[in-house]
Coordinates of C-alpha atoms in Angstrom, one line a residue:
M1 CA 0.0 0.0 0.0
H2 CA 1.4 3.4 -1.0
E3 CA 2.1 5.5 2.1
P4 CA 1.8 9.3 1.9
V5 CA 4.2 11.6 3.6
D6 CA 3.6 11.6 7.3
P7 CA 3.3 15.3 8.5
S8 CA 4.5 14.3 11.9
A9 CA 7.5 12.3 10.8
A10 CA 10.7 13.3 12.6
A11 CA 13.1 12.9 9.7
P12 CA 13.3 11.7 6.0
A13 CA 14.2 8.2 5.2
P14 CA 17.9 7.4 4.9
G15 CA 19.3 8.5 1.6
T16 CA 16.5 10.9 0.8
A17 CA 16.1 14.6 1.2
A18 CA 12.7 16.0 2.3
A19 CA 11.6 19.2 0.4
P20 CA 10.6 21.9 2.8
S21 CA 6.9 22.3 3.4
D22 CA 5.1 25.6 3.2
A23 CA 2.6 26.6 5.9
D24 CA -0.3 25.2 3.8
G25 CA 1.3 21.8 3.5
T26 CA 2.5 22.1 -0.1
R27 CA 6.1 21.5 -1.0
D28 CA 8.3 23.9 -2.9
T29 CA 10.2 22.9 -6.0
G30 CA 13.8 23.7 -6.2
P31 CA 17.1 22.4 -7.7
G32 CA 16.9 18.7 -8.1
N33 CA 13.1 18.8 -8.0
G34 CA 12.4 20.0 -11.5
A35 CA 12.8 23.7 -10.9
P36 CA 15.4 25.9 -12.7
E37 CA 18.5 26.8 -10.7
D38 CA 18.1 30.5 -10.7
G39 CA 17.0 33.4 -8.5
G40 CA 13.8 33.8 -10.5
Q41 CA 12.4 30.5 -9.2
A42 CA 13.2 31.5 -5.6
E43 CA 11.4 34.7 -6.1
I44 CA 8.3 33.0 -7.5
D45 CA 8.3 30.6 -4.6
R46 CA 8.5 33.5 -2.1
L47 CA 5.6 35.3 -3.8
R48 CA 3.5 32.2 -3.8
R49 CA 4.0 31.8 -0.1
E50 CA 3.2 35.4 0.5
V51 CA -0.1 35.1 -1.5
R52 CA -1.1 32.0 0.5
D53 CA -0.4 33.8 3.7
L54 CA -2.5 36.7 2.6
R55 CA -5.3 34.5 1.6
G56 CA -5.3 32.9 5.1
K57 CA -5.3 36.2 6.8
L58 CA -8.2 37.4 4.6
L59 CA -10.3 34.4 5.6
A60 CA -9.5 34.8 9.3
H61 CA -9.7 38.7 9.5
P62 CA -13.5 39.1 9.9
L63 CA -13.7 36.6 12.7
I64 CA -10.7 38.1 14.5
S65 CA -12.1 41.6 14.1
Q66 CA -15.4 40.5 15.6
A67 CA -13.6 39.0 18.6
Q68 CA -11.6 42.2 19.0
G69 CA -14.8 44.3 19.2
L70 CA -16.3 42.0 21.8
L71 CA -13.2 42.1 24.0
Q72 CA -12.8 45.8 23.6
E73 CA -16.4 46.4 24.8
R74 CA -16.3 43.7 27.5
Y75 CA -13.1 44.9 29.2
R76 CA -13.3 48.5 28.2
L77 CA -10.0 48.3 26.4
P78 CA -8.6 51.5 24.9
D79 CA -8.5 50.2 21.3
A80 CA -8.7 47.2 19.0
Q81 CA -5.0 46.7 19.0
T82 CA -5.0 46.1 22.7
A83 CA -7.7 43.4 22.2
F84 CA -5.6 41.8 19.5
E85 CA -2.5 41.7 21.6
L86 CA -4.6 40.2 24.5
M87 CA -5.8 37.4 22.2
K88 CA -2.3 36.9 20.6
R89 CA -0.6 36.5 24.0
C90 CA -3.2 34.0 25.2
S91 CA -3.1 32.0 22.0
Q92 CA 0.7 31.7 22.2
Q93 CA 0.6 30.9 25.9
H94 CA -1.8 28.0 25.4
N95 CA -0.4 26.8 22.0
L96 CA -3.6 27.7 20.1
K97 CA -4.2 29.2 16.7
L98 CA -5.3 32.8 17.0
R99 CA -8.3 32.1 14.7
S100 CA -9.4 29.2 17.0
L101 CA -9.3 31.4 20.1
A102 CA -11.1 34.2 18.3
S103 CA -13.8 31.8 17.2
A104 CA -14.3 30.7 20.8
V105 CA -14.5 34.3 22.0
V106 CA -17.3 34.9 19.4
S107 CA -19.2 31.6 20.0
V108 CA -18.9 30.9 23.7
P109 CA -21.5 32.6 25.9
R110 CA -20.0 35.6 27.7
P111 CA -19.4 35.2 31.5
D112 CA -22.5 35.4 33.7
D113 CA -20.6 37.5 36.2
E114 CA -17.8 39.4 34.6
R115 CA -16.2 40.1 38.0
G116 CA -15.5 36.4 38.7
P117 CA -14.3 33.4 36.6
W118 CA -15.7 32.8 33.2
F119 CA -16.2 29.1 33.9
P120 CA -16.8 28.7 37.7
G121 CA -16.7 25.2 39.2
R122 CA -15.1 23.7 36.1
A123 CA -13.3 20.4 37.0
G124 CA -10.3 18.9 35.3
R125 CA -10.8 16.2 32.7
T126 CA -8.8 13.1 31.8
P127 CA -7.8 13.1 28.1
P128 CA -9.0 10.2 26.1
P129 CA -6.3 7.9 24.5
L130 CA -5.0 8.4 21.0
P131 CA -4.2 4.9 19.7
F132 CA -3.5 6.2 16.2
L133 CA -0.8 8.5 17.5
P134 CA 1.6 6.3 19.5
G135 CA 4.5 7.8 21.4
H136 CA 2.5 11.0 22.2
R137 CA 0.9 11.8 25.6
P138 CA -2.7 12.8 24.9
D139 CA -2.6 15.5 27.6
T140 CA 0.4 17.3 26.0
V141 CA 0.1 16.7 22.2
N142 CA -0.6 19.6 20.0
R143 CA -4.0 19.8 18.3
G144 CA -2.5 20.3 14.9
T145 CA -0.4 17.2 15.3
V146 CA -3.5 15.1 16.1
L147 CA -5.4 16.5 13.0
K148 CA -2.4 15.9 10.7
R149 CA -2.1 12.3 11.9
V150 CA -5.8 11.7 11.4
L151 CA -5.6 12.7 7.8
H152 CA -2.3 10.8 7.3
Q153 CA -3.8 7.6 8.7
A154 CA -6.9 8.0 6.6
L155 CA -4.8 8.1 3.5
V156 CA -2.8 5.1 4.6
Y157 CA -5.9 3.0 5.4
T158 CA -7.5 3.7 2.0
D159 CA -4.3 3.9 -0.1
A160 CA -5.6 7.3 -1.3
G161 CA -3.4 10.0 -2.8
M162 CA -5.6 12.9 -2.0
G163 CA -7.5 14.0 1.1
D164 CA -8.5 16.9 3.3
L165 CA -9.6 17.5 6.9
Q166 CA -11.9 20.3 8.1
S167 CA -12.8 21.5 11.6
A168 CA -16.4 22.4 12.5
E169 CA -16.5 25.9 13.9
P170 CA -19.8 27.1 15.4
S171 CA -19.2 30.6 14.1
T172 CA -18.0 29.9 10.5
G173 CA -18.9 26.3 9.4
L174 CA -16.4 23.8 8.1
R175 CA -12.9 25.2 7.7
M176 CA -10.0 23.6 5.9
E177 CA -7.3 22.6 8.4
H178 CA -5.1 20.1 6.5
H179 CA -4.8 18.6 3.1
H180 CA -2.7 16.3 0.9
G181 CA -2.3 16.0 -2.9
L182 CA -4.9 18.7 -3.7
S183 CA -4.5 21.7 -5.9
R184 CA -4.1 25.3 -4.6
E185 CA -7.4 26.2 -6.4
F186 CA -9.2 23.3 -4.6
R187 CA -8.0 24.5 -1.2
D188 CA -9.0 28.1 -1.9
F189 CA -12.4 27.0 -3.2
F190 CA -13.2 24.9 -0.2
A191 CA -11.3 26.9 2.4
L192 CA -14.7 27.5 4.2
V193 CA -17.8 25.4 3.6
D194 CA -21.0 26.7 5.2
A195 CA -23.6 25.1 3.0
E196 CA -24.8 21.5 2.3
N197 CA -23.3 21.4 -1.2
T198 CA -20.5 18.9 -0.6
T199 CA -20.0 15.4 0.7
C200 CA -18.2 16.7 3.8
A201 CA -21.0 19.1 4.7
L202 CA -23.6 16.2 4.3
A203 CA -21.5 13.9 6.5
A204 CA -21.1 16.6 9.2
R205 CA -24.9 17.2 9.3
R206 CA -26.0 13.6 9.2
Q207 CA -23.1 12.5 11.5
V208 CA -22.5 9.3 9.3
S209 CA -19.9 8.5 6.7
V210 CA -21.0 9.5 3.2
T211 CA -19.7 8.3 -0.1
S212 CA -20.3 10.3 -3.3
D213 CA -19.8 9.7 -7.0
I214 CA -18.5 13.2 -7.9
A215 CA -19.8 13.2 -11.5
T216 CA -23.4 12.3 -10.7
D217 CA -24.2 13.0 -7.0
P218 CA -26.8 15.8 -6.9
V219 CA -25.4 17.0 -3.5
F220 CA -22.8 19.1 -5.4
T221 CA -23.3 22.5 -7.0
E222 CA -21.9 22.5 -10.5
P223 CA -18.9 24.8 -9.6
A224 CA -18.1 22.5 -6.7
R225 CA -18.4 19.4 -8.9
Q226 CA -16.1 20.8 -11.6
M227 CA -13.5 21.9 -9.0
I228 CA -13.3 18.4 -7.4
L229 CA -13.2 16.7 -10.8
S230 CA -10.3 18.9 -11.9
T231 CA -8.2 17.3 -9.2
G232 CA -8.7 13.8 -10.6
S233 CA -11.1 12.8 -7.8
R234 CA -14.0 10.6 -8.9
T235 CA -15.2 9.3 -5.6
A236 CA -15.1 11.0 -2.2
H237 CA -15.5 9.3 1.2
S238 CA -16.2 11.7 4.0
T239 CA -16.1 10.6 7.7
P240 CA -17.4 12.9 10.5
M241 CA -15.6 13.2 13.8
V242 CA -18.3 13.3 16.4
A243 CA -17.7 14.1 20.1
A244 CA -19.2 12.1 23.0
S245 CA -21.6 15.0 23.5
G246 CA -23.1 14.4 20.0
R247 CA -21.5 17.5 18.4
T248 CA -19.7 17.2 15.1
V249 CA -16.2 18.6 15.6
G250 CA -14.8 17.9 12.1
V251 CA -14.8 15.9 9.0
F252 CA -12.0 14.2 7.0
S253 CA -12.3 13.1 3.4
V254 CA -10.3 10.9 1.1
H255 CA -10.5 11.2 -2.7
L256 CA -10.1 8.2 -5.0
P257 CA -9.5 8.2 -8.8
R258 CA -12.2 5.8 -10.0
A259 CA -15.9 6.4 -10.1
R260 CA -18.0 4.5 -7.5
Q261 CA -14.8 3.2 -5.9
T262 CA -15.9 1.5 -2.6
L263 CA -14.0 0.9 0.6
T264 CA -13.7 -2.5 2.2
R265 CA -15.4 -3.2 5.5
S266 CA -12.1 -3.2 7.3
Q267 CA -11.2 0.2 5.8
T268 CA -14.5 1.7 6.8
T269 CA -14.2 0.3 10.3
A270 CA -10.7 1.7 10.6
L271 CA -11.8 5.2 9.5
E272 CA -14.8 5.3 11.8
T273 CA -12.9 4.0 14.8
M274 CA -10.2 6.6 14.3
A275 CA -12.9 9.3 13.8
A276 CA -14.6 8.4 17.1
Q277 CA -11.3 8.5 19.0
A278 CA -10.3 11.9 17.4
G279 CA -13.8 13.3 18.1
R280 CA -13.5 12.4 21.8
W281 CA -10.0 13.9 22.1
L282 CA -11.0 17.1 20.2
E283 CA -13.9 17.6 22.6
W284 CA -11.6 17.2 25.5
H285 CA -9.2 19.7 24.0
R286 CA -12.0 22.2 23.6
Q287 CA -13.3 21.6 27.1
T288 CA -9.8 21.9 28.7
V289 CA -7.1 23.6 26.7
L290 CA -9.4 26.1 24.9
L291 CA -11.4 26.9 28.0
N292 CA -8.1 27.4 29.9
A293 CA -7.1 29.9 27.3
L294 CA -10.4 31.7 27.5
E295 CA -10.2 31.8 31.3
D296 CA -6.7 33.2 31.1
L297 CA -7.9 35.8 28.6
H298 CA -10.8 36.8 30.9
H299 CA -8.4 37.1 33.9
R300 CA -6.0 39.4 31.9
G301 CA -8.9 41.4 30.5
R302 CA -10.4 42.0 33.9
A303 CA -7.0 43.2 35.1
L304 CA -6.7 45.6 32.2
R305 CA -10.2 46.9 32.9
A306 CA -9.4 47.5 36.5
D307 CA -6.0 49.2 35.7
P308 CA -5.7 50.4 32.1
S309 CA -2.1 51.2 32.6
R310 CA -1.3 47.6 33.4
R311 CA 0.9 45.7 31.0
L312 CA -0.2 42.5 29.3
T313 CA 2.9 40.8 30.5
D314 CA 2.0 41.4 34.2

């Protein structure tokens, strides 16, 4: 079975050289990888990375701006920049993406009593195990590492060359988190999915695995269908990650090159077992790590409200 590149691998295999990965998971071409050995190619690669970074910022900007406004009002902060720095510090302290923290600020009900804790009486939780990620303690592993491993294992189980993983965010819908083997146009087109016009959206809503023949399934809008077909995908299998509480926390999809290409029972079982394990861990992460970050943000925000001259580092 062909094994895709493991995003969490510590080092390349002996005798091979791993090309550097960009922030979006793609790999640059360079000397020895089919690219011309000149400064022009390096400049093109730099510009491509810059464009991808700008696209990511444009997608996250409205959400972060909304969170800034809420924090500025709640803690009577002097300006939006102070609110941004408050979120940035807490996201770094708790190893969270700024976008994820901003999404929680927007979607989590505000404190009942803004003079006290945001989540009074909250007890600690034991993290569920992560059998598909051996060698990592479930209470210390990074969320991004877990999600990358889920997609990697899904590709290994199905021998697929293409796949993507989306998180379910209450304030925005399904957001692309990780991907493998897909075009930049595909990733931009499906960066944010908030309607039921894809297999992944249907799987998230129904909370069951969904298989679609790309060319004929009426679930797709025509632009979405043509975009997926352009990648070489003819069959998509989407598996939802559902938390113990019953909330869909994400979806991962594998794309296969033949129409109506089915999975074996053992493949389906492996995907669904991993999805359940990941769903339980992601819920634990949200109920512990994310809420810890929000509580820290609330504590610092109250301190700034009481003493506007106070520094964020205090």
